Short mmCIF file of C-alpha atoms in Angstrom, two decimals:
data_model
loop_
_atom_site.label_atom_id
_atom_site.label_comp_id
_atom_site.label_asym_id
_atom_site.label_seq_id
_atom_site.Cartn_x
_atom_site.Cartn_y
_atom_site.Cartn_z
CA MET M 1 -17.85 -26.18 47.44
CA ASP M 2 -15.90 -27.86 44.59
CA LEU M 3 -15.75 -26.25 41.17
CA GLU M 4 -16.25 -29.62 39.58
CA ASP M 5 -19.69 -29.86 41.20
CA LEU M 6 -20.98 -26.52 39.87
CA HIS M 7 -23.92 -26.55 37.43
CA LEU M 8 -24.54 -22.83 36.85
CA THR M 9 -27.53 -21.32 35.05
CA LEU M 10 -28.25 -17.63 34.46
CA ARG M 11 -31.99 -16.88 34.13
CA THR M 12 -34.60 -14.36 35.17
CA LEU M 13 -35.88 -14.38 38.77
CA GLN M 14 -39.24 -16.06 39.37
CA PRO M 15 -41.81 -15.43 42.14
CA SER M 16 -41.22 -18.97 43.37
CA ASP M 17 -37.60 -18.02 44.08
CA TYR M 18 -38.55 -15.69 46.93
CA PRO M 19 -38.02 -18.12 49.88
CA GLN M 20 -34.44 -18.72 48.73
CA LEU M 21 -33.95 -15.06 47.91
CA LYS M 22 -35.01 -14.03 51.41
CA VAL M 23 -32.47 -16.36 52.97
CA LEU M 24 -29.74 -15.08 50.68
CA MET M 25 -30.48 -11.38 51.27
CA ASP M 26 -30.78 -11.89 55.05
CA LYS M 27 -27.33 -13.48 55.01
CA VAL M 28 -25.66 -10.78 52.85
CA TYR M 29 -27.51 -7.70 54.13
CA ASP M 30 -27.69 -8.50 57.80
CA ASP M 31 -26.18 -5.08 58.61
CA ILE M 32 -28.77 -2.97 56.72
CA GLY M 33 -32.07 -4.72 57.33
CA GLY M 34 -31.87 -7.93 55.38
CA ALA M 35 -34.30 -8.99 52.63
CA TRP M 36 -36.81 -7.01 50.73
CA PRO M 37 -40.48 -7.90 51.49
CA LYS M 38 -42.10 -10.36 49.16
CA LYS M 39 -44.41 -7.69 47.72
CA THR M 40 -41.34 -5.62 46.64
CA ILE M 41 -39.76 -8.49 44.75
CA SER M 42 -43.08 -9.55 43.21
CA ARG M 43 -43.64 -6.02 41.88
CA LEU M 44 -40.13 -5.88 40.39
CA ILE M 45 -40.68 -9.20 38.61
CA SER M 46 -44.05 -8.04 37.35
CA ASP M 47 -42.98 -4.58 36.10
CA PHE M 48 -39.49 -5.37 34.71
CA PRO M 49 -38.99 -9.15 34.46
CA ASP M 50 -35.87 -8.95 32.26
CA GLY M 51 -34.14 -6.79 34.81
CA GLN M 52 -34.33 -9.32 37.65
CA LEU M 53 -31.48 -11.79 37.11
CA ALA M 54 -30.83 -15.03 38.98
CA LEU M 55 -27.75 -17.24 39.09
CA VAL M 56 -28.46 -20.76 40.23
CA ASP M 57 -26.31 -23.80 40.94
CA ALA M 58 -28.57 -26.72 40.02
CA ASP M 59 -31.66 -25.67 42.01
CA LYS M 60 -29.93 -23.40 44.56
CA LEU M 61 -30.19 -19.63 44.21
CA ILE M 62 -26.66 -18.32 44.69
CA GLY M 63 -26.70 -14.83 43.10
CA VAL M 64 -29.15 -12.11 42.18
CA ALA M 65 -29.14 -8.76 40.34
CA LEU M 66 -32.20 -6.54 40.83
CA SER M 67 -32.89 -3.51 38.61
CA VAL M 68 -35.53 -0.93 37.61
CA MET M 69 -35.91 1.44 34.68
CA VAL M 70 -35.52 5.15 35.41
CA ASP M 71 -35.05 8.53 33.72
CA TYR M 72 -31.35 9.16 33.28
CA ASP M 73 -31.72 12.95 33.77
CA VAL M 74 -33.40 12.41 37.17
CA PHE M 75 -31.13 9.81 38.73
CA SER M 76 -27.82 10.99 37.27
CA ASP M 77 -28.17 13.94 39.65
CA PRO M 78 -27.68 13.75 43.42
CA HIS M 79 -30.39 11.69 45.14
CA ARG M 80 -31.06 9.45 48.12
CA TYR M 81 -32.05 5.85 48.40
CA GLN M 82 -35.47 6.96 49.63
CA ASP M 83 -36.04 8.91 46.38
CA LEU M 84 -35.88 5.58 44.59
CA ILE M 85 -37.94 3.31 46.79
CA GLY M 86 -40.49 5.73 48.33
CA THR M 87 -42.19 4.87 51.59
CA THR M 88 -44.19 1.84 50.55
CA GLU M 89 -41.27 -0.37 49.57
CA ILE M 90 -42.86 -0.69 46.17
CA ILE M 91 -40.09 0.45 43.85
CA PRO M 92 -41.56 2.31 40.84
CA ASN M 93 -40.38 1.11 37.45
CA LYS M 94 -40.52 3.74 34.64
CA ALA M 95 -41.36 1.60 31.61
CA ASP M 96 -40.35 4.35 29.15
CA GLY M 97 -37.15 5.22 31.06
CA ASP M 98 -33.82 5.53 29.22
CA ALA M 99 -31.54 4.02 31.88
CA ILE M 100 -31.29 1.01 34.21
CA TYR M 101 -30.83 1.58 37.96
CA GLY M 102 -28.98 -1.22 39.67
CA LEU M 103 -30.61 -1.92 43.05
CA ASP M 104 -28.66 -4.93 44.24
CA VAL M 105 -26.04 -7.44 43.11
CA LEU M 106 -25.25 -10.15 45.62
CA ILE M 107 -23.49 -13.50 45.64
CA ASP M 108 -23.77 -16.21 48.31
CA PRO M 109 -20.65 -15.85 50.47
CA GLU M 110 -19.95 -19.57 50.01
CA TYR M 111 -19.63 -19.05 46.26
CA ARG M 112 -17.48 -15.91 46.23
CA GLY M 113 -14.04 -15.87 44.61
CA HIS M 114 -15.09 -17.29 41.29
CA ARG M 115 -16.01 -14.05 39.50
CA LEU M 116 -19.69 -14.98 39.51
CA GLY M 117 -20.76 -11.40 40.20
CA ARG M 118 -19.18 -10.39 36.93
CA ARG M 119 -21.62 -12.65 35.09
CA LEU M 120 -24.55 -10.73 36.51
CA TYR M 121 -22.96 -7.41 35.64
CA GLU M 122 -22.27 -8.50 32.06
CA ALA M 123 -25.85 -9.73 31.66
CA ARG M 124 -27.15 -6.40 32.90
CA LYS M 125 -24.90 -4.55 30.42
CA GLU M 126 -26.18 -6.69 27.59
CA LEU M 127 -29.73 -5.91 28.64
CA CYS M 128 -28.86 -2.18 28.51
CA ARG M 129 -27.40 -2.53 25.02
CA SER M 130 -30.24 -4.62 23.67
CA ARG M 131 -32.85 -2.11 24.84
CA ASN M 132 -30.84 0.85 23.57
CA LEU M 133 -30.68 2.46 26.95
CA GLN M 134 -28.34 5.27 27.79
CA ALA M 135 -26.60 3.90 30.87
CA ILE M 136 -26.66 1.82 34.02
CA LEU M 137 -26.74 3.88 37.21
CA ALA M 138 -26.27 2.65 40.72
CA GLY M 139 -25.86 4.06 44.24
CA GLY M 140 -22.89 2.14 45.51
CA ARG M 141 -22.20 1.61 49.22
CA ILE M 142 -18.60 1.99 50.48
CA PRO M 143 -18.69 -0.37 53.49
CA GLY M 144 -14.94 -0.23 53.98
CA TYR M 145 -15.01 3.52 54.67
CA HIS M 146 -15.64 3.29 58.42
CA LEU M 147 -12.20 1.68 58.81
CA HIS M 148 -10.52 4.77 57.32
CA ALA M 149 -12.91 7.59 58.34
CA ASP M 150 -10.46 9.00 60.91
CA GLU M 151 -7.76 9.49 58.35
CA MET M 152 -9.61 10.16 55.05
CA LYS M 153 -12.51 12.18 53.76
CA PRO M 154 -14.98 10.15 51.70
CA SER M 155 -13.62 11.65 48.46
CA GLU M 156 -10.04 10.73 49.49
CA TYR M 157 -11.17 7.19 50.30
CA ILE M 158 -12.80 6.80 46.85
CA GLU M 159 -9.59 8.00 45.18
CA ALA M 160 -7.52 5.57 47.25
CA VAL M 161 -9.78 2.68 46.21
CA ASP M 162 -9.52 3.76 42.58
CA ARG M 163 -5.67 3.73 42.86
CA LYS M 164 -5.93 0.25 44.50
CA GLU M 165 -4.24 1.51 47.62
CA VAL M 166 -7.30 0.48 49.62
CA HIS M 167 -9.74 -2.35 48.90
CA ASP M 168 -13.48 -1.82 49.33
CA PRO M 169 -15.74 -4.90 49.04
CA ILE M 170 -18.26 -3.12 46.81
CA LEU M 171 -16.53 -0.17 45.18
CA SER M 172 -13.47 -2.10 44.12
CA PHE M 173 -15.66 -4.66 42.40
CA GLN M 174 -17.75 -2.01 40.58
CA LEU M 175 -14.68 -0.22 39.34
CA SER M 176 -13.31 -3.48 37.99
CA ASN M 177 -16.54 -3.87 35.97
CA ASP M 178 -16.01 -0.58 34.07
CA PHE M 179 -18.23 1.59 36.25
CA GLN M 180 -17.15 5.16 36.76
CA VAL M 181 -17.74 7.23 39.92
CA LYS M 182 -19.74 10.27 38.84
CA ARG M 183 -20.20 11.94 42.22
CA LEU M 184 -20.32 11.41 45.97
CA LEU M 185 -23.78 10.92 47.47
CA ARG M 186 -24.31 12.15 51.07
CA ARG M 187 -26.91 10.64 53.37
CA TYR M 188 -27.74 8.19 50.71
CA LEU M 189 -28.63 5.40 53.15
CA PRO M 190 -28.28 6.82 56.71
CA GLU M 191 -28.65 3.41 58.36
CA ASP M 192 -25.58 2.10 56.55
CA LYS M 193 -23.13 2.55 59.40
CA LYS M 194 -20.21 0.94 57.63
CA SER M 195 -20.48 3.45 54.78
CA MET M 196 -21.35 6.17 57.32
CA GLY M 197 -24.29 7.17 55.14
CA TYR M 198 -22.12 7.89 52.06
CA ALA M 199 -22.38 6.27 48.67
CA THR M 200 -21.02 6.70 45.21
CA LEU M 201 -23.18 7.45 42.14
CA LEU M 202 -21.77 5.02 39.63
CA GLU M 203 -22.39 4.94 35.89
CA TRP M 204 -21.68 2.55 33.09
CA ASN M 205 -22.18 4.32 29.81
CA ASN M 206 -23.66 2.45 26.87
CA ILE M 207 -21.41 3.65 24.07
CA LEU M 208 -23.77 2.16 21.47
CA TYR M 209 -26.73 4.16 22.68
CA GLU M 210 -28.60 6.06 19.95
CA ALA M 211 -31.10 8.72 20.90
CA HIS M 212 -34.47 8.25 19.30
CA GLU M 213 -34.56 10.37 16.11
CA SER M 214 -36.47 10.46 12.90
CA LEU M 215 -35.40 7.92 10.27
CA LEU M 216 -33.61 10.51 8.20
CA GLN M 217 -31.60 11.74 11.19
CA ILE M 218 -30.25 8.39 12.37
CA ASN M 219 -26.47 8.17 12.25
CA ARG M 220 -25.25 5.34 10.11
CA THR M 221 -23.31 2.58 11.80
CA GLN M 222 -22.82 0.34 8.78
CA VAL M 223 -21.24 1.78 5.59
CA ARG M 224 -19.81 0.36 2.43
CA VAL M 225 -16.65 1.79 0.83
CA GLY M 226 -15.74 1.07 -2.82
CA ALA M 227 -12.40 2.09 -4.38
CA VAL M 228 -10.76 2.01 -7.77
CA GLN M 229 -7.22 0.71 -8.23
CA TRP M 230 -6.78 2.89 -11.33
CA GLN M 231 -4.82 1.97 -14.46
CA MET M 232 -2.65 4.79 -15.69
CA ARG M 233 -2.69 4.74 -19.55
CA ARG M 234 -2.76 7.09 -22.51
CA PHE M 235 -6.01 8.91 -23.12
CA ALA M 236 -6.92 10.73 -26.26
CA SER M 237 -9.12 13.37 -24.59
CA VAL M 238 -10.55 14.67 -21.35
CA GLU M 239 -13.84 13.10 -22.33
CA ALA M 240 -12.22 9.65 -22.47
CA VAL M 241 -10.93 9.99 -18.89
CA LEU M 242 -14.30 11.22 -17.62
CA GLU M 243 -16.00 8.32 -19.41
CA GLN M 244 -13.76 5.88 -17.62
CA VAL M 245 -14.39 7.66 -14.24
CA GLU M 246 -18.17 7.52 -14.77
CA TYR M 247 -17.99 3.83 -15.63
CA TYR M 248 -16.41 3.10 -12.24
CA VAL M 249 -18.71 5.44 -10.33
CA ASP M 250 -21.70 3.68 -11.89
CA ALA M 251 -20.28 0.27 -11.03
CA LEU M 252 -19.51 1.20 -7.42
CA SER M 253 -22.96 2.71 -7.01
CA ASP M 254 -24.59 -0.47 -8.39
CA TYR M 255 -22.97 -2.34 -5.49
CA GLY M 256 -24.51 -0.01 -2.95
CA SER M 257 -21.31 1.79 -1.98
CA ASP M 258 -21.48 4.94 0.19
CA PHE M 259 -18.12 6.12 -1.10
CA ALA M 260 -16.27 5.86 -4.44
CA VAL M 261 -12.52 6.46 -3.95
CA PHE M 262 -9.98 7.34 -6.67
CA PRO M 263 -6.16 7.58 -6.39
CA GLU M 264 -3.88 10.58 -6.22
CA LEU M 265 -3.45 12.48 -9.53
CA PHE M 266 -5.50 9.87 -11.44
CA ASN M 267 -5.96 12.21 -14.42
CA ALA M 268 -2.20 12.81 -14.82
CA PRO M 269 -2.09 11.01 -18.23
CA LEU M 270 -3.77 14.12 -19.67
CA MET M 271 -0.31 15.78 -19.59
CA GLY M 272 0.30 13.66 -22.67
CA LEU M 273 -1.99 15.88 -24.70
CA ARG M 274 0.72 18.54 -24.96
CA ASP M 275 4.45 18.91 -25.33
CA GLN M 276 6.51 17.38 -22.46
CA THR M 277 9.67 19.45 -22.75
CA ASP M 278 8.77 21.79 -19.83
CA ASP M 279 7.69 19.87 -16.66
CA VAL M 280 6.21 22.97 -14.98
CA GLU M 281 4.17 23.94 -18.05
CA ALA M 282 2.99 20.38 -18.41
CA ILE M 283 1.65 20.18 -14.84
CA ARG M 284 0.09 23.68 -15.13
CA PHE M 285 -1.58 22.42 -18.30
CA LEU M 286 -2.97 19.52 -16.28
CA SER M 287 -4.41 21.96 -13.73
CA SER M 288 -6.48 23.56 -16.42
CA PHE M 289 -8.75 20.50 -16.47
CA THR M 290 -9.33 20.35 -12.73
CA GLU M 291 -12.44 22.58 -12.61
CA ARG M 292 -14.14 20.46 -15.22
CA PHE M 293 -13.32 17.22 -13.41
CA ARG M 294 -14.51 18.64 -10.11
CA SER M 295 -17.77 19.80 -11.68
CA GLU M 296 -18.43 16.60 -13.64
CA MET M 297 -17.63 14.32 -10.71
CA LEU M 298 -19.86 16.34 -8.44
CA ARG M 299 -22.66 15.73 -11.00
CA MET M 300 -21.85 12.01 -10.81
CA ALA M 301 -22.00 12.00 -7.00
CA VAL M 302 -25.52 13.39 -7.13
CA SER M 303 -26.70 11.31 -10.15
CA TYR M 304 -25.39 8.02 -8.81
CA ASN M 305 -26.17 8.77 -5.16
CA ILE M 306 -22.62 8.16 -3.92
CA ASN M 307 -20.01 10.24 -2.11
CA ILE M 308 -16.87 10.58 -4.21
CA ILE M 309 -13.34 10.99 -2.90
CA ALA M 310 -11.99 12.44 -6.15
CA GLY M 311 -8.45 11.21 -5.58
CA SER M 312 -6.42 14.34 -6.03
CA MET M 313 -5.85 16.80 -8.89
CA VAL M 314 -3.53 19.76 -9.46
CA GLU M 315 -5.30 22.97 -8.64
CA GLU M 316 -4.15 26.50 -9.44
CA GLY M 317 -4.83 28.63 -6.36
CA LYS M 318 -5.93 32.25 -6.26
CA ASP M 319 -2.28 33.12 -5.64
CA GLY M 320 -1.26 31.54 -8.93
CA ARG M 321 0.54 28.67 -7.20
CA LEU M 322 -0.12 25.03 -7.83
CA TYR M 323 -1.50 22.68 -5.16
CA ASN M 324 -2.24 18.93 -5.01
CA VAL M 325 -5.82 18.84 -3.83
CA ALA M 326 -8.29 16.05 -2.96
CA TYR M 327 -12.00 16.71 -3.23
CA LEU M 328 -14.88 15.30 -1.21
CA LEU M 329 -17.92 15.46 -3.47
CA ARG M 330 -21.05 14.58 -1.47
CA ARG M 331 -24.15 13.06 -2.96
CA ASP M 332 -26.22 15.94 -1.66
CA GLY M 333 -24.38 18.29 -4.03
CA SER M 334 -22.00 19.84 -1.43
CA GLU M 335 -18.25 19.60 -1.58
CA GLU M 336 -15.03 20.02 0.39
CA ARG M 337 -11.30 20.21 -0.44
CA GLN M 338 -8.20 18.99 1.35
CA ALA M 339 -4.80 20.10 -0.04
CA LYS M 340 -1.73 17.89 0.37
CA LEU M 341 0.30 19.41 3.15
CA HIS M 342 3.68 17.72 2.76
CA ILE M 343 5.09 17.89 -0.72
CA THR M 344 7.60 15.29 -1.90
CA PRO M 345 11.01 16.40 -3.21
CA GLN M 346 9.98 15.32 -6.77
CA GLU M 347 6.74 17.34 -6.70
CA ARG M 348 8.57 20.36 -5.31
CA ARG M 349 11.54 20.08 -7.71
CA ASP M 350 9.91 19.13 -10.98
CA TRP M 351 6.40 20.61 -10.70
CA ILE M 352 6.80 23.44 -8.16
CA ILE M 353 3.84 22.19 -6.13
CA GLN M 354 3.10 24.02 -2.90
CA GLY M 355 1.90 22.54 0.36
CA GLY M 356 -1.53 23.48 1.77
CA ASP M 357 -2.11 24.90 5.24
CA ASP M 358 -5.40 23.49 6.49
CA LEU M 359 -6.53 20.14 7.91
CA GLN M 360 -10.13 19.16 8.52
CA VAL M 361 -12.51 16.34 9.37
CA PHE M 362 -15.62 16.35 7.16
CA ASP M 363 -19.10 15.26 8.08
CA THR M 364 -20.86 12.99 5.63
CA ASP M 365 -24.06 10.90 5.72
CA ALA M 366 -21.78 7.87 6.19
CA GLY M 367 -19.42 9.04 8.98
CA ARG M 368 -16.81 11.61 9.83
CA VAL M 369 -13.94 11.35 7.39
CA GLY M 370 -10.47 12.74 6.86
CA ILE M 371 -8.18 12.74 3.80
CA LEU M 372 -4.37 12.52 3.80
CA ILE M 373 -2.81 12.47 0.38
CA CYS M 374 0.04 9.93 0.00
CA TYR M 375 3.09 11.50 1.69
CA ASP M 376 0.94 13.13 4.33
CA VAL M 377 0.09 9.77 5.91
CA GLU M 378 3.81 9.36 6.78
CA PHE M 379 3.44 12.15 9.35
CA PRO M 380 1.66 10.65 12.37
CA GLU M 381 0.76 14.04 13.87
CA LEU M 382 -1.81 14.60 11.13
CA GLY M 383 -3.71 11.38 11.76
CA ARG M 384 -3.80 12.09 15.50
CA LEU M 385 -5.10 15.65 14.92
CA LEU M 386 -7.88 14.16 12.82
CA ALA M 387 -8.63 11.50 15.42
CA ASP M 388 -8.97 14.29 18.02
CA GLN M 389 -11.85 15.54 15.90
CA ASP M 390 -13.67 12.21 16.13
CA MET M 391 -12.72 10.89 12.68
CA ASP M 392 -14.13 7.45 11.86
CA LEU M 393 -12.63 6.87 8.41
CA LEU M 394 -9.41 8.07 6.81
CA PHE M 395 -8.93 8.08 3.03
CA VAL M 396 -5.39 7.94 1.64
CA PRO M 397 -5.26 8.38 -2.13
CA PHE M 398 -1.66 7.69 -3.23
CA TRP M 399 0.69 7.38 -6.16
CA THR M 400 3.98 5.49 -5.73
CA ASP M 401 6.45 4.32 -8.33
CA THR M 402 8.46 1.61 -6.58
CA LYS M 403 7.55 -1.09 -4.09
CA ASN M 404 9.64 0.41 -1.29
CA GLY M 405 7.85 3.75 -1.79
CA TYR M 406 4.51 1.93 -1.66
CA LEU M 407 5.48 0.08 1.50
CA ARG M 408 6.30 3.35 3.25
CA VAL M 409 2.79 4.60 2.56
CA ARG M 410 1.18 1.22 3.37
CA HIS M 411 2.94 0.68 6.70
CA CYS M 412 2.28 4.25 7.80
CA ALA M 413 -1.38 4.06 6.81
CA HIS M 414 -1.71 0.77 8.70
CA ALA M 415 -0.12 2.38 11.76
CA ARG M 416 -2.59 5.28 11.58
CA ALA M 417 -5.52 2.80 11.75
CA ILE M 418 -4.08 1.11 14.82
CA GLU M 419 -2.95 4.10 16.79
CA ASN M 420 -6.05 6.22 16.02
CA GLU M 421 -8.55 3.34 16.24
CA CYS M 422 -10.15 4.17 12.92
CA TYR M 423 -10.59 2.67 9.44
CA VAL M 424 -8.08 3.64 6.69
CA VAL M 425 -8.75 3.26 2.98
CA LEU M 426 -5.57 3.20 0.86
CA CYS M 427 -6.21 3.71 -2.86
CA GLY M 428 -3.50 3.86 -5.54
CA SER M 429 -2.82 3.65 -9.30
CA VAL M 430 -1.03 1.05 -11.40
CA GLY M 431 0.39 0.79 -14.96
CA ASN M 432 2.77 3.07 -16.79
CA VAL M 433 2.79 5.74 -19.49
CA PRO M 434 6.36 5.93 -20.82
CA SER M 435 5.57 8.80 -23.16
CA ILE M 436 4.83 11.16 -20.26
CA GLU M 437 7.66 12.62 -18.23
CA ASN M 438 7.58 11.64 -14.52
CA LEU M 439 4.82 9.08 -15.20
CA GLY M 440 6.93 6.10 -16.07
CA ILE M 441 6.01 3.35 -13.53
CA GLN M 442 3.45 2.71 -10.83
CA TYR M 443 3.25 0.21 -8.01
CA ALA M 444 0.11 -0.27 -5.85
CA GLN M 445 -1.80 -2.72 -3.76
CA SER M 446 -4.79 -0.82 -2.42
CA ALA M 447 -6.23 -1.92 0.92
CA VAL M 448 -8.56 -1.19 3.84
CA PHE M 449 -7.08 -1.29 7.32
CA SER M 450 -8.70 -1.55 10.74
CA PRO M 451 -7.61 -1.30 14.42
CA SER M 452 -5.81 -4.39 15.68
CA ASP M 453 -8.13 -5.99 18.21
CA PHE M 454 -10.60 -8.84 18.56
CA PRO M 455 -13.56 -7.34 16.62
CA PHE M 456 -11.36 -7.11 13.50
CA PRO M 457 -9.33 -9.46 11.30
CA HIS M 458 -6.25 -10.94 12.98
CA ASP M 459 -3.91 -8.93 10.70
CA ALA M 460 -6.04 -5.75 10.81
CA VAL M 461 -6.53 -5.90 7.02
CA LEU M 462 -10.16 -5.88 5.96
CA ASN M 463 -9.51 -6.11 2.25
CA GLU M 464 -6.73 -5.65 -0.30
CA THR M 465 -6.41 -5.80 -4.04
CA THR M 466 -4.22 -7.87 -6.36
CA PRO M 467 -0.97 -5.87 -6.77
CA ASN M 468 -0.59 -3.89 -9.97
CA THR M 469 -3.93 -4.87 -11.45
CA GLU M 470 -6.74 -2.51 -12.37
CA MET M 471 -9.77 -3.45 -10.31
CA ILE M 472 -12.46 -2.25 -7.95
CA PHE M 473 -12.88 -3.51 -4.33
CA PHE M 474 -15.34 -3.11 -1.49
CA SER M 475 -15.33 -3.21 2.31
CA ASP M 476 -18.24 -3.03 4.74
CA LEU M 477 -17.30 -0.97 7.80
CA ASP M 478 -18.97 -1.17 11.23
CA TYR M 479 -18.57 2.01 13.26
CA ASN M 480 -19.98 0.33 16.38
CA ARG M 481 -16.85 -1.83 16.41
CA LEU M 482 -14.73 1.37 16.57
CA LYS M 483 -16.82 2.54 19.61
CA LEU M 484 -16.22 -0.79 21.35
CA VAL M 485 -12.46 -0.88 20.73
CA ARG M 486 -12.09 2.79 21.74
CA ASN M 487 -13.82 2.22 25.04
CA GLU M 488 -13.44 -1.47 25.87
CA GLY M 489 -10.62 -2.76 23.73
CA SER M 490 -7.64 -4.84 24.79
CA VAL M 491 -5.82 -1.50 24.72
CA THR M 492 -7.38 1.95 24.33
CA ASN M 493 -4.75 4.09 22.60
CA LEU M 494 -6.79 7.32 22.45
CA LYS M 495 -8.01 7.15 26.04
CA ASP M 496 -4.65 6.19 27.45
CA ARG M 497 -2.62 9.09 26.07
CA ARG M 498 -0.64 10.97 28.71
CA ASN M 499 -2.08 14.43 28.11
CA ASP M 500 -0.50 15.42 31.40
CA LEU M 501 2.90 14.98 29.75
CA PHE M 502 2.38 16.11 26.17
CA THR M 503 -0.13 17.80 23.92
CA LEU M 504 -0.63 18.12 20.15
CA LYS M 505 -2.32 21.10 18.56
CA TRP M 506 -2.74 22.68 15.15
CA LYS M 507 -0.80 25.87 14.74
CA LYS M 508 -2.89 28.17 12.57
CA LYS M 509 -1.00 29.94 9.85
CA LYS M 510 -0.50 33.58 10.52
CA SER M 511 -2.33 35.87 8.09
CA LYS M 512 -0.16 37.89 5.80
CA LYS M 513 -0.13 41.64 6.42
#
């Protein structure tokens, strides 16, 4: 058989294919009884036509995949082949089932070696995704086991095949197609002498599966993020700043954004409303406005139906100390806070800012989100701790003065997106206010980063602003793409971590006595 002569077509199996199917199954399954009766195949085609796949070369049937629908909860537990087919050889198809059970996949021996079986597996996976089914299950024979039965237990044989120390004609192929062995099945098919009655329960999990819920409970997979590259300038009053904030919140809401993001310390120009001779008193003066901003921006979140990442503001804690705090203000009226953990030398020296001691992932109606304020994103442990809590989206409000400072934040934020397989929104401020101490210059080019793999842009940058220009920008984020890259990407950073060699955990701060 020459490759140049192949004319392959993948289609559904038809009743008229049975004569060729019988010949093919008798050839492949000569050791376990040969072909299914015609009535069995006819019933499968009638009950679940999309699940019966045929691969043909011109008019010759050279490959088949047969399937039925089942209840996942029933067939993900130990069972036997007889539990599936009954005694009449009419295999019941559960039309409202939530999983596919793979009965057979076979390729004509003359056509093997060209990865044709993979085409049938991929088509079956696509069927599973398109029908929003939970998984593909299969009872897999291990026909190579009889050659090693004297030296290995069945479980040891399966592990050896998984490590590629032993090749099994069926199990090796199924493992290479992303199936996982869930358990060992005993007396699955007693007449299978080569497998000595054993089989593996295999599962391919549909990571895009969504359980049927009411409309209001469905998890969002597509969200829109809007952010403000904010111009630092002199303001005559608190009301003037809030008016500018509301203008942008209104605009971002009009474009259907799920989030409105502001930069770190965006209301810092209000320090200009008082004397600048004492840096500490100036920043403490700024903190006196934080409660009003938090309250007013929470009102905006509800009124404009948008979740607001309120950049960050200086907050005076119950202990009288000053903290740099970001607020998540949800459109349902609830709120969260995330303090900056790592304080820059300038913040510590000039403003006596303290670092926070808590790190969280927050649930929203548009994904699980984390917030790292500026300098915090330069510490990779924090991003990984958030990723371990199933974070989808990381917000990084920042404020940098020079380009090299900006590039530190940018490159680290980009790395967090790649290594944690998440989206990262970087949002900064521009402009200058020479009259305010420590607010002389700004440099920013805000951006949205993605993992670096095929579903995303080649440079892993979804969007970015014009440098040093006040503007708003948007990005549409697809969480299903994150699921795919985390499970089936070119590399899978989160799955491939060597937890047997190292661990990372949050050390809770000891309470003061």
